[in-house]
mmCIF file with all atom_site columns, C-alpha atoms and ligand atoms in Angstrom:
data_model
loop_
_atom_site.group_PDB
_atom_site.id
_atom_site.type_symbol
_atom_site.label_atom_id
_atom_site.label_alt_id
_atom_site.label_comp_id
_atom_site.label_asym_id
_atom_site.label_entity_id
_atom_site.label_seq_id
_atom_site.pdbx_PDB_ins_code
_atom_site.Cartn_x
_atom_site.Cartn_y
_atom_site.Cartn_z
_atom_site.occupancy
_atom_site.B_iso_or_equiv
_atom_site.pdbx_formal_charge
_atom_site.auth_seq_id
_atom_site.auth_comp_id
_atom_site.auth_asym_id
_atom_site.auth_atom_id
_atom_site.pdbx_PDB_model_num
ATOM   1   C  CA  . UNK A 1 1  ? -342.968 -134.020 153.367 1.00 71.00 ? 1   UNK A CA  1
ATOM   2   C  CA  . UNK A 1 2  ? -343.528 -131.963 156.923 1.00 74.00 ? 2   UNK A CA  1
ATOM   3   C  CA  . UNK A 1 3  ? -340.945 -130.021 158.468 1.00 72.00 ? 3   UNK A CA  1
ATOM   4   C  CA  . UNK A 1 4  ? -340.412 -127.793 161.063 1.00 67.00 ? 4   UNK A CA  1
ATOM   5   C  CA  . UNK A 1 5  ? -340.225 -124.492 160.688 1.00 73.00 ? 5   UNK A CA  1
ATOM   6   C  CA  . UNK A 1 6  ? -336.730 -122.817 161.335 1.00 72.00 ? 6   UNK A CA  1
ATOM   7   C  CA  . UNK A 1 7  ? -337.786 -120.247 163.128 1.00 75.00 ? 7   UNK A CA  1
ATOM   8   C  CA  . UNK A 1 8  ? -339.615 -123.287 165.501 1.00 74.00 ? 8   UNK A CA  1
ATOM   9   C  CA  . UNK A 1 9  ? -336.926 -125.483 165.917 1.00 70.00 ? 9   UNK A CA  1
ATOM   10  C  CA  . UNK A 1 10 ? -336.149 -126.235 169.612 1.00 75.00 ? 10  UNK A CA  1
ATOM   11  C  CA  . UNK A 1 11 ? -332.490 -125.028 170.389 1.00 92.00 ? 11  UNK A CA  1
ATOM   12  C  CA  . UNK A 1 12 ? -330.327 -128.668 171.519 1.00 95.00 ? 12  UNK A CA  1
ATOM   13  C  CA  . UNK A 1 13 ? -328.618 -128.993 174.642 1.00 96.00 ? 13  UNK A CA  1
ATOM   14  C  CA  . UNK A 1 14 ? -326.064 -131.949 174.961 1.00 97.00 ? 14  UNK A CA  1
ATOM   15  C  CA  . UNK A 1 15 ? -326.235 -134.550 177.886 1.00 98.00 ? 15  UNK A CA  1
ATOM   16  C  CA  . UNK A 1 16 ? -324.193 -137.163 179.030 1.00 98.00 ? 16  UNK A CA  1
ATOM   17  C  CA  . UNK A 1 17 ? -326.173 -140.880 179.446 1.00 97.00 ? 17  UNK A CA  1
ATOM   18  C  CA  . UNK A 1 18 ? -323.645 -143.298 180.441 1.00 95.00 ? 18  UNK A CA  1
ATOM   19  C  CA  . UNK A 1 19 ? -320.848 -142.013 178.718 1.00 93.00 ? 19  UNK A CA  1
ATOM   20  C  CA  . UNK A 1 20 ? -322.404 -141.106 175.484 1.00 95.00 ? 20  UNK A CA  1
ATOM   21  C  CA  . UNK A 1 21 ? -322.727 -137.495 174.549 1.00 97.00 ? 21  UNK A CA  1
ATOM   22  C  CA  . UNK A 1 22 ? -326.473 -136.665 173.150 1.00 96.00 ? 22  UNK A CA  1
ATOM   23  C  CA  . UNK A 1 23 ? -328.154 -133.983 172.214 1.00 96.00 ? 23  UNK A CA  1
ATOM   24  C  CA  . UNK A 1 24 ? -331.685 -133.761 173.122 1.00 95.00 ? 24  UNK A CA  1
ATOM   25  C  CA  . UNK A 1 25 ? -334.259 -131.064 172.629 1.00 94.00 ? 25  UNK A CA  1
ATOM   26  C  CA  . UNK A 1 26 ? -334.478 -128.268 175.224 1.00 93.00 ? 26  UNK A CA  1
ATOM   27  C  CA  . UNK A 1 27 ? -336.761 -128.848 177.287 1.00 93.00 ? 27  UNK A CA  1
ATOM   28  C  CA  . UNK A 1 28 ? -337.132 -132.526 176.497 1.00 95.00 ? 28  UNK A CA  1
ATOM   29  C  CA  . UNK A 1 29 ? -336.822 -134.688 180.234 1.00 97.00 ? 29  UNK A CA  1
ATOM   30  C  CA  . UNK A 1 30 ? -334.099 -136.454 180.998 1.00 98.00 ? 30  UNK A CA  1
ATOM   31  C  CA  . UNK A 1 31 ? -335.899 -139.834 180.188 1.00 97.00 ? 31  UNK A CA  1
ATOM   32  C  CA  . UNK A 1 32 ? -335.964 -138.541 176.168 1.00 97.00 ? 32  UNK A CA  1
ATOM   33  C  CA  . UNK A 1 33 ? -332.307 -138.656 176.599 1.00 97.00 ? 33  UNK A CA  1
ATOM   34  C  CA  . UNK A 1 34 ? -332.193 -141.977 177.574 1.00 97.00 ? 34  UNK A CA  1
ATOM   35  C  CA  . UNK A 1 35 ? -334.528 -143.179 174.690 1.00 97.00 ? 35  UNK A CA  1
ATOM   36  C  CA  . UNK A 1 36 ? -331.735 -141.362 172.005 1.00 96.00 ? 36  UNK A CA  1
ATOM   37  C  CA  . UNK A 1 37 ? -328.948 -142.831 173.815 1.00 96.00 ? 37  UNK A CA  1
ATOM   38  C  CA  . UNK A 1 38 ? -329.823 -146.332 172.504 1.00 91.00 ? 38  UNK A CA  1
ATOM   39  C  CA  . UNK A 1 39 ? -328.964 -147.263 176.150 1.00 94.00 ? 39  UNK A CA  1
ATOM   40  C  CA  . UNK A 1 40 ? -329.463 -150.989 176.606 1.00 94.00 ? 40  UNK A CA  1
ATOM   41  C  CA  . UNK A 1 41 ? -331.067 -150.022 180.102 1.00 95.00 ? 41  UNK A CA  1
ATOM   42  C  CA  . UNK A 1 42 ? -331.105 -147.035 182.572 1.00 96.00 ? 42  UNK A CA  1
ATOM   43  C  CA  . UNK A 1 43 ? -332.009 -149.295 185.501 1.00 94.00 ? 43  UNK A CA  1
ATOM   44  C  CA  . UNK A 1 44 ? -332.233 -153.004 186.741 1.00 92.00 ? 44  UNK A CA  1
ATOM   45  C  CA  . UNK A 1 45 ? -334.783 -154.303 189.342 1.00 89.00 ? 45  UNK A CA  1
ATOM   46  C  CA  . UNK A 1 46 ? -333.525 -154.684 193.271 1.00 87.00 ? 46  UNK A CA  1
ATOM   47  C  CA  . UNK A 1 47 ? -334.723 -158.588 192.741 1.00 89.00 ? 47  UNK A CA  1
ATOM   48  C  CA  . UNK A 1 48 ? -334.535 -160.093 189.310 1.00 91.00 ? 48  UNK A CA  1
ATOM   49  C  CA  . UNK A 1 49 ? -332.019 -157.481 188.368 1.00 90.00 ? 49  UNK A CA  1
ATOM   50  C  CA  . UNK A 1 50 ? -334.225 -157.090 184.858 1.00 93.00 ? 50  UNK A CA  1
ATOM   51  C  CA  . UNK A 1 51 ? -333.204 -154.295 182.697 1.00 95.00 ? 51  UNK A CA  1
ATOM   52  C  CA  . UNK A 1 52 ? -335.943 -151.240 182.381 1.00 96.00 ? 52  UNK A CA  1
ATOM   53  C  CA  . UNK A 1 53 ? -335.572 -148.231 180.230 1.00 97.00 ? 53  UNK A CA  1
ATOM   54  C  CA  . UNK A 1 54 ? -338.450 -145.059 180.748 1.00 97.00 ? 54  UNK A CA  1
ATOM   55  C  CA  . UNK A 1 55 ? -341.906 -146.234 179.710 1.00 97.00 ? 55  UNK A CA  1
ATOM   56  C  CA  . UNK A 1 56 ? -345.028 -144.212 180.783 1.00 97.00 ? 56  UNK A CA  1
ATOM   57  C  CA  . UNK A 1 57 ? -343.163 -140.719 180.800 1.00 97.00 ? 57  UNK A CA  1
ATOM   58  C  CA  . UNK A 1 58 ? -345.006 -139.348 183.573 1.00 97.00 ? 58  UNK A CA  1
ATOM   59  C  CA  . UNK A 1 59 ? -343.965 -140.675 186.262 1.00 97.00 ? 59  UNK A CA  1
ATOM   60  C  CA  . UNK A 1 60 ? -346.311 -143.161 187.336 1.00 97.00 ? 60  UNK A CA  1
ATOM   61  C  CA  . UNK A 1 61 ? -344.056 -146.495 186.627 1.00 95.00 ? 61  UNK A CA  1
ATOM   62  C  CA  . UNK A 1 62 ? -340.791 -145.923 188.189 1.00 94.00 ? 62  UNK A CA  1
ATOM   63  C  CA  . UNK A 1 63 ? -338.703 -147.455 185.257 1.00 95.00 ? 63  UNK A CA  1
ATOM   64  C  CA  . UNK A 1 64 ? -336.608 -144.500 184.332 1.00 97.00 ? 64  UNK A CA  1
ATOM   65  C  CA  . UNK A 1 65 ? -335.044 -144.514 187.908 1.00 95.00 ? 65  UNK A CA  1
ATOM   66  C  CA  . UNK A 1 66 ? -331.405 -142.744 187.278 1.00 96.00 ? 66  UNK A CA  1
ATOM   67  C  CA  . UNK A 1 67 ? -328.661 -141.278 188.807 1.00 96.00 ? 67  UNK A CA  1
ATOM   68  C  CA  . UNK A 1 68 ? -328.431 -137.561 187.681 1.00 97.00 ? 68  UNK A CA  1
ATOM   69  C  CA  . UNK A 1 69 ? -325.784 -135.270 188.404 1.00 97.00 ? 69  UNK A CA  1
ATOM   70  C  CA  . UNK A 1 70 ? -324.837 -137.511 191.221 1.00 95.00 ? 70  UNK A CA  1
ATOM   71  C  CA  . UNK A 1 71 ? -328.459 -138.143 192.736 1.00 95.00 ? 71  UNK A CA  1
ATOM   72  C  CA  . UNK A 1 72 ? -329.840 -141.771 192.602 1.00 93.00 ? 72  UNK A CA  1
ATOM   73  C  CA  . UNK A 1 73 ? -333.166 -142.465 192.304 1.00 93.00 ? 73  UNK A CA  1
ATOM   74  C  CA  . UNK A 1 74 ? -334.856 -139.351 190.434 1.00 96.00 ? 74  UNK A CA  1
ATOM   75  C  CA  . UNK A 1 75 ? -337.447 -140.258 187.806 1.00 97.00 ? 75  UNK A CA  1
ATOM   76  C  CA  . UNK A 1 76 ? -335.831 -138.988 184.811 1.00 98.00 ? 76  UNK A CA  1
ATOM   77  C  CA  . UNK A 1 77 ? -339.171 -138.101 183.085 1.00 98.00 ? 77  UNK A CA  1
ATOM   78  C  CA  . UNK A 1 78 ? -339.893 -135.581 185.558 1.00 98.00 ? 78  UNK A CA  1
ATOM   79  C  CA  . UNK A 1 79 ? -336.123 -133.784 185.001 1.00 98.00 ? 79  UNK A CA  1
ATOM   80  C  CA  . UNK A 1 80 ? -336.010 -131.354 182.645 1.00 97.00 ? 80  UNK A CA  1
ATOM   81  C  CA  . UNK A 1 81 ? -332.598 -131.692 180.518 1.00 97.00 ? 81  UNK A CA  1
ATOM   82  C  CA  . UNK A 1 82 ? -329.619 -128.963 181.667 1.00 97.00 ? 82  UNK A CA  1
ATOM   83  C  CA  . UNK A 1 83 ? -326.543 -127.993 179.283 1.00 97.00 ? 83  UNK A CA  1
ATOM   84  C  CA  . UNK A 1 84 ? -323.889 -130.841 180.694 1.00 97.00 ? 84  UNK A CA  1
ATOM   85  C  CA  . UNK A 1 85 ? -326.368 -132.851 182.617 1.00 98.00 ? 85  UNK A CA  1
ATOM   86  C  CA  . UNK A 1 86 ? -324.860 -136.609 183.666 1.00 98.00 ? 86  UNK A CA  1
ATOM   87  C  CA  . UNK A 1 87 ? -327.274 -139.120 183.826 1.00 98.00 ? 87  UNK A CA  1
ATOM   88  C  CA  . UNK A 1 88 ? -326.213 -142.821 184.519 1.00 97.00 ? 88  UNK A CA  1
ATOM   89  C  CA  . UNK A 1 89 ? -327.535 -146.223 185.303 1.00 95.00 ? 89  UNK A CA  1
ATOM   90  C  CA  . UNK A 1 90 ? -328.981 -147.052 188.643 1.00 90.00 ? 90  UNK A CA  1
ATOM   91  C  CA  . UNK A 1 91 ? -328.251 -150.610 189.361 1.00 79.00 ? 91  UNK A CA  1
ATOM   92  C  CA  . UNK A 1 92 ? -330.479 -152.219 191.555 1.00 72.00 ? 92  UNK A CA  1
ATOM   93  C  CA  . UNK A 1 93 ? -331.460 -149.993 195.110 1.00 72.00 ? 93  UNK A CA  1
ATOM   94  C  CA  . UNK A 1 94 ? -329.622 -147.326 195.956 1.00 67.00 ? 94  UNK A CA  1
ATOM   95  C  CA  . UNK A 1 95 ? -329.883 -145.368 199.153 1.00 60.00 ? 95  UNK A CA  1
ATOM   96  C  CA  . UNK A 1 96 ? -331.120 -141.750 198.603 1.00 56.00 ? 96  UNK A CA  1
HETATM 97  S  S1  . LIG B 2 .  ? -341.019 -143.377 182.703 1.00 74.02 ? 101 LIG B S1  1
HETATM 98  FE FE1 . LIG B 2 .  ? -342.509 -144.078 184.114 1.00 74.02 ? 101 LIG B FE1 1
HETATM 99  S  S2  . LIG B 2 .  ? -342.049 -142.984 185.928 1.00 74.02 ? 101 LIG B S2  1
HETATM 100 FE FE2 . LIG B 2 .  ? -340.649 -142.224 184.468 1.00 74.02 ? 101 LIG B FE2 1
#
Protein backbone atom coordinates (compact mmCIF):
# COMPACT_ATOMS: atom_id res chain seq x y z
CA UNK A 1 0.00 0.00 0.00
CA UNK A 2 2.80 2.86 1.09
CA UNK A 3 6.28 2.56 0.31
CA UNK A 4 9.25 4.34 0.42
CA UNK A 5 10.60 5.88 -2.20
CA UNK A 6 13.98 4.42 -3.58
CA UNK A 7 15.59 7.29 -3.97
CA UNK A 8 14.56 7.86 0.13
CA UNK A 9 15.55 4.79 1.48
CA UNK A 10 18.03 5.15 4.40
CA UNK A 11 21.39 3.36 3.42
CA UNK A 12 21.85 0.15 6.37
CA UNK A 13 24.75 -0.16 8.42
CA UNK A 14 25.26 -3.58 10.26
CA UNK A 15 25.83 -3.81 14.13
CA UNK A 16 26.68 -6.36 16.39
CA UNK A 17 24.02 -6.77 19.65
CA UNK A 18 25.18 -9.63 21.58
CA UNK A 19 26.45 -11.65 18.99
CA UNK A 20 23.83 -11.18 16.41
CA UNK A 21 24.65 -9.29 13.29
CA UNK A 22 21.76 -6.54 12.42
CA UNK A 23 21.30 -4.15 10.20
CA UNK A 24 19.72 -1.05 11.30
CA UNK A 25 18.97 2.19 9.53
CA UNK A 26 21.71 4.84 9.38
CA UNK A 27 21.30 7.00 11.61
CA UNK A 28 18.92 4.96 13.73
CA UNK A 29 20.50 4.91 17.76
CA UNK A 30 21.93 2.18 19.04
CA UNK A 31 18.76 1.37 21.19
CA UNK A 32 16.77 0.65 17.54
CA UNK A 33 19.32 -2.00 17.25
CA UNK A 34 18.52 -3.55 20.24
CA UNK A 35 14.69 -3.52 19.54
CA UNK A 36 15.59 -5.60 15.91
CA UNK A 37 17.84 -7.83 17.68
CA UNK A 38 14.90 -9.59 19.41
CA UNK A 39 17.32 -9.40 22.41
CA UNK A 40 15.63 -10.91 25.44
CA UNK A 41 17.24 -7.89 27.44
CA UNK A 42 20.10 -5.31 27.03
CA UNK A 43 20.36 -4.80 30.80
CA UNK A 44 19.34 -6.22 34.31
CA UNK A 45 18.77 -4.07 37.47
CA UNK A 46 21.87 -3.77 40.20
CA UNK A 47 19.03 -5.22 42.81
CA UNK A 48 16.32 -7.45 41.49
CA UNK A 49 18.50 -8.24 38.54
CA UNK A 50 15.06 -7.67 36.26
CA UNK A 51 15.60 -7.69 32.62
CA UNK A 52 15.02 -4.07 30.75
CA UNK A 53 15.25 -3.48 27.09
CA UNK A 54 15.16 0.61 25.73
CA UNK A 55 11.78 2.17 26.47
CA UNK A 56 11.37 6.02 26.35
CA UNK A 57 14.13 6.55 23.56
CA UNK A 58 15.31 9.71 24.82
CA UNK A 59 17.07 9.18 27.41
CA UNK A 60 15.14 9.97 30.33
CA UNK A 61 14.64 6.18 31.79
CA UNK A 62 17.96 4.63 31.86
CA UNK A 63 16.76 1.14 30.55
CA UNK A 64 18.83 0.86 27.45
CA UNK A 65 22.07 0.99 29.63
CA UNK A 66 24.78 -0.99 27.29
CA UNK A 67 28.15 -1.68 26.80
CA UNK A 68 29.24 -0.22 23.37
CA UNK A 69 32.41 -0.68 21.77
CA UNK A 70 33.78 -1.58 25.10
CA UNK A 71 32.14 1.34 27.25
CA UNK A 72 29.56 0.33 29.96
CA UNK A 73 26.95 2.33 30.85
CA UNK A 74 26.08 4.62 27.68
CA UNK A 75 22.38 5.10 26.99
CA UNK A 76 22.09 3.48 23.75
CA UNK A 77 19.28 5.84 22.55
CA UNK A 78 21.50 8.68 22.60
CA UNK A 79 24.35 6.64 20.26
CA UNK A 80 24.03 7.02 16.92
CA UNK A 81 24.71 3.50 15.08
CA UNK A 82 28.55 3.19 13.40
CA UNK A 83 29.44 0.54 10.52
CA UNK A 84 30.75 -2.50 13.01
CA UNK A 85 29.48 -1.04 16.20
CA UNK A 86 29.42 -3.85 19.30
CA UNK A 87 26.86 -3.36 21.62
CA UNK A 88 26.32 -5.94 24.51
CA UNK A 89 24.45 -6.54 27.68
CA UNK A 90 25.26 -4.68 30.82
CA UNK A 91 24.59 -6.92 33.69
CA UNK A 92 23.83 -5.33 36.73
CA UNK A 93 26.43 -2.06 37.78
CA UNK A 94 29.33 -1.66 36.14
CA UNK A 95 32.04 0.79 37.00
CA UNK A 96 32.53 3.51 34.29
S1 LIG B 1 15.50 4.18 26.35
FE1 LIG B 1 15.13 5.43 28.08
S2 LIG B 1 17.05 6.36 28.47
FE2 LIG B 1 17.36 5.19 26.68
Amino acid sequence: MFRTRPEARPSVVEVLVGDRPVLVPAGASAAAAVLLSDLPAIRTTPVSGAPRLPYCMMGVCFDCLAEIDGVPNRQACMVTVAPGMRIAPQRGVRAA
